[in-house]
Coordinates of C-alpha atoms in Angstrom, one line a residue:
X12 CA 53.0 78.9 -21.8
X13 CA 51.4 78.6 -25.4
X14 CA 55.2 78.5 -26.9
X15 CA 56.7 75.6 -25.1
X16 CA 55.6 72.6 -26.8
X17 CA 53.5 69.8 -26.4
X18 CA 52.3 69.1 -22.5
X19 CA 53.4 65.3 -22.0
X20 CA 52.8 63.6 -18.8
X21 CA 55.3 61.0 -17.0
X22 CA 53.7 58.4 -15.7
X23 CA 55.2 55.1 -13.9
X24 CA 53.5 52.5 -12.9
X25 CA 53.0 52.3 -8.8
X26 CA 53.0 48.6 -6.6
X27 CA 51.6 48.8 -3.5
X28 CA 52.4 45.2 -1.8
X29 CA 51.6 44.0 1.5
X30 CA 53.7 44.8 4.7
X31 CA 55.3 41.2 5.8
X32 CA 54.1 39.8 8.4
X33 CA 55.7 41.0 11.7
X34 CA 56.7 39.0 14.7
X35 CA 53.3 39.2 16.7
X36 CA 51.8 38.1 12.9
X37 CA 53.5 34.7 12.5
X38 CA 52.9 33.6 16.1
X39 CA 49.2 34.5 15.0
X40 CA 46.9 30.6 15.5
X41 CA 45.9 31.2 12.1
X42 CA 49.6 32.0 10.5
X43 CA 50.2 28.9 12.4
X44 CA 47.9 26.7 10.3
X45 CA 48.1 28.5 7.5
X46 CA 51.8 27.2 7.6
X47 CA 51.5 23.4 8.7
X48 CA 48.9 23.7 5.2
X49 CA 51.2 24.8 3.1
X50 CA 54.3 22.2 4.9
X51 CA 56.5 25.2 6.3
X52 CA 58.7 24.4 8.9
X53 CA 57.2 25.3 12.5
X54 CA 59.5 26.1 15.4
X55 CA 57.5 25.3 18.7
X56 CA 59.6 25.9 21.9
X57 CA 58.1 25.5 26.0
X58 CA 58.7 28.1 27.9
X59 CA 59.6 26.7 31.7
X60 CA 57.8 29.7 33.4
X61 CA 54.4 30.3 31.2
X62 CA 51.4 31.4 32.9
X63 CA 52.9 31.2 36.5
X64 CA 54.3 33.3 38.8
X65 CA 57.5 31.8 39.9
X66 CA 60.5 34.2 39.2
X67 CA 58.6 37.6 41.0
X68 CA 57.4 34.6 44.5
X69 CA 61.6 33.2 44.3
X70 CA 63.3 36.0 45.9
X71 CA 61.1 37.3 47.8
X72 CA 61.2 34.5 50.5
X73 CA 64.1 35.1 51.4
X74 CA 63.0 38.7 52.0
X75 CA 60.5 37.5 54.0
X76 CA 62.4 35.4 56.1
X77 CA 65.1 38.3 56.6
X78 CA 62.5 39.8 58.0
X79 CA 60.7 37.4 59.9
X80 CA 63.9 36.7 61.7
X81 CA 65.0 40.6 62.6
X82 CA 64.1 41.1 65.9
X83 CA 65.4 44.8 66.3
X84 CA 62.8 46.9 67.2
X85 CA 63.2 50.5 65.2
X86 CA 62.0 53.6 66.5
X87 CA 62.4 57.1 66.3
X88 CA 63.0 59.3 69.2
X89 CA 60.8 61.3 71.7
X90 CA 60.7 64.5 73.0
X91 CA 61.7 63.0 76.7
X92 CA 58.9 63.6 79.7
X93 CA 61.3 66.2 81.3
X94 CA 61.2 68.1 78.2
X95 CA 57.9 68.4 77.6
X96 CA 56.8 69.3 81.4
X97 CA 59.9 72.6 80.8
X98 CA 58.1 73.5 77.6
X99 CA 54.5 73.7 79.1
X100 CA 55.9 75.3 82.3
X101 CA 57.3 77.8 80.8
X102 CA 55.0 78.5 78.3
X103 CA 52.5 78.9 81.5
X104 CA 54.8 81.3 83.2
X105 CA 54.6 83.4 79.8
X106 CA 50.6 83.1 80.4
X107 CA 50.8 82.2 76.2
X108 CA 49.4 79.9 74.8
X109 CA 50.4 77.4 72.7
X110 CA 49.0 79.2 69.4
X111 CA 51.2 82.3 70.7
X112 CA 53.5 80.2 71.6
X113 CA 53.9 79.1 67.6
X114 CA 53.2 82.2 65.9
X115 CA 56.1 83.3 67.9
X116 CA 58.7 80.8 67.2
X117 CA 57.0 81.7 63.3
X118 CA 56.3 77.2 63.9
X119 CA 52.4 75.7 63.3
X120 CA 50.0 75.5 67.0
X121 CA 50.5 72.0 65.5
X122 CA 54.3 71.3 66.5
X123 CA 54.2 72.8 70.1
X124 CA 50.9 70.6 70.9
X125 CA 52.9 67.2 69.6
X126 CA 56.5 68.8 71.8
X127 CA 54.1 69.4 74.9
X128 CA 52.3 66.1 74.5
X129 CA 55.6 64.0 73.6
X130 CA 54.8 62.5 69.8
X131 CA 57.2 64.5 68.2
X132 CA 60.5 64.1 67.3
X133 CA 62.9 66.7 68.6
X134 CA 64.8 68.7 66.9
X135 CA 67.6 71.3 67.8
X136 CA 66.1 74.2 66.1
X137 CA 63.0 74.2 67.4
X138 CA 64.3 73.6 70.7
X139 CA 66.5 76.7 70.2
X140 CA 63.6 79.2 69.2
X141 CA 61.8 77.4 72.0
X142 CA 64.5 78.5 74.9
X143 CA 65.2 81.9 73.4
X144 CA 61.5 82.8 73.0
X145 CA 60.3 80.8 77.1
X146 CA 63.9 82.3 77.9
X147 CA 64.5 79.2 79.9
X148 CA 67.3 76.5 79.3
X149 CA 65.6 73.1 77.9
X150 CA 68.4 70.9 77.0
X151 CA 71.4 70.5 78.7
X152 CA 71.9 70.8 82.6
X153 CA 70.4 73.3 84.5

């Protein structure tokens, strides 16, 4: 490196400036007061729904009224009394417990309990499995 020549440095001045104020800083109360004192322009606008929740509540009243006027009774179909008695009778004839029957049809014991208590929503696949294992016809005419 000795034969290259004198070492010089090329320094350029670096200027560091503050960022221009963003929109939030311009709305700051301190910034507004400084602008007032300096005689700058200040734009103010009143928001009509500021501090209220009118926009959200006005649309819900329509939906609430529709719900209040709705009289249709909506409920899921349940297992008929005849079906639950037939399942229970066929299971007892085969001398099976609810848990054993559930295991034979690859379902949880809770499913059999719901069908026999009438709380289950009828599923044709499960009824078909029960018919096959119990050897009785549970659907349609006998």
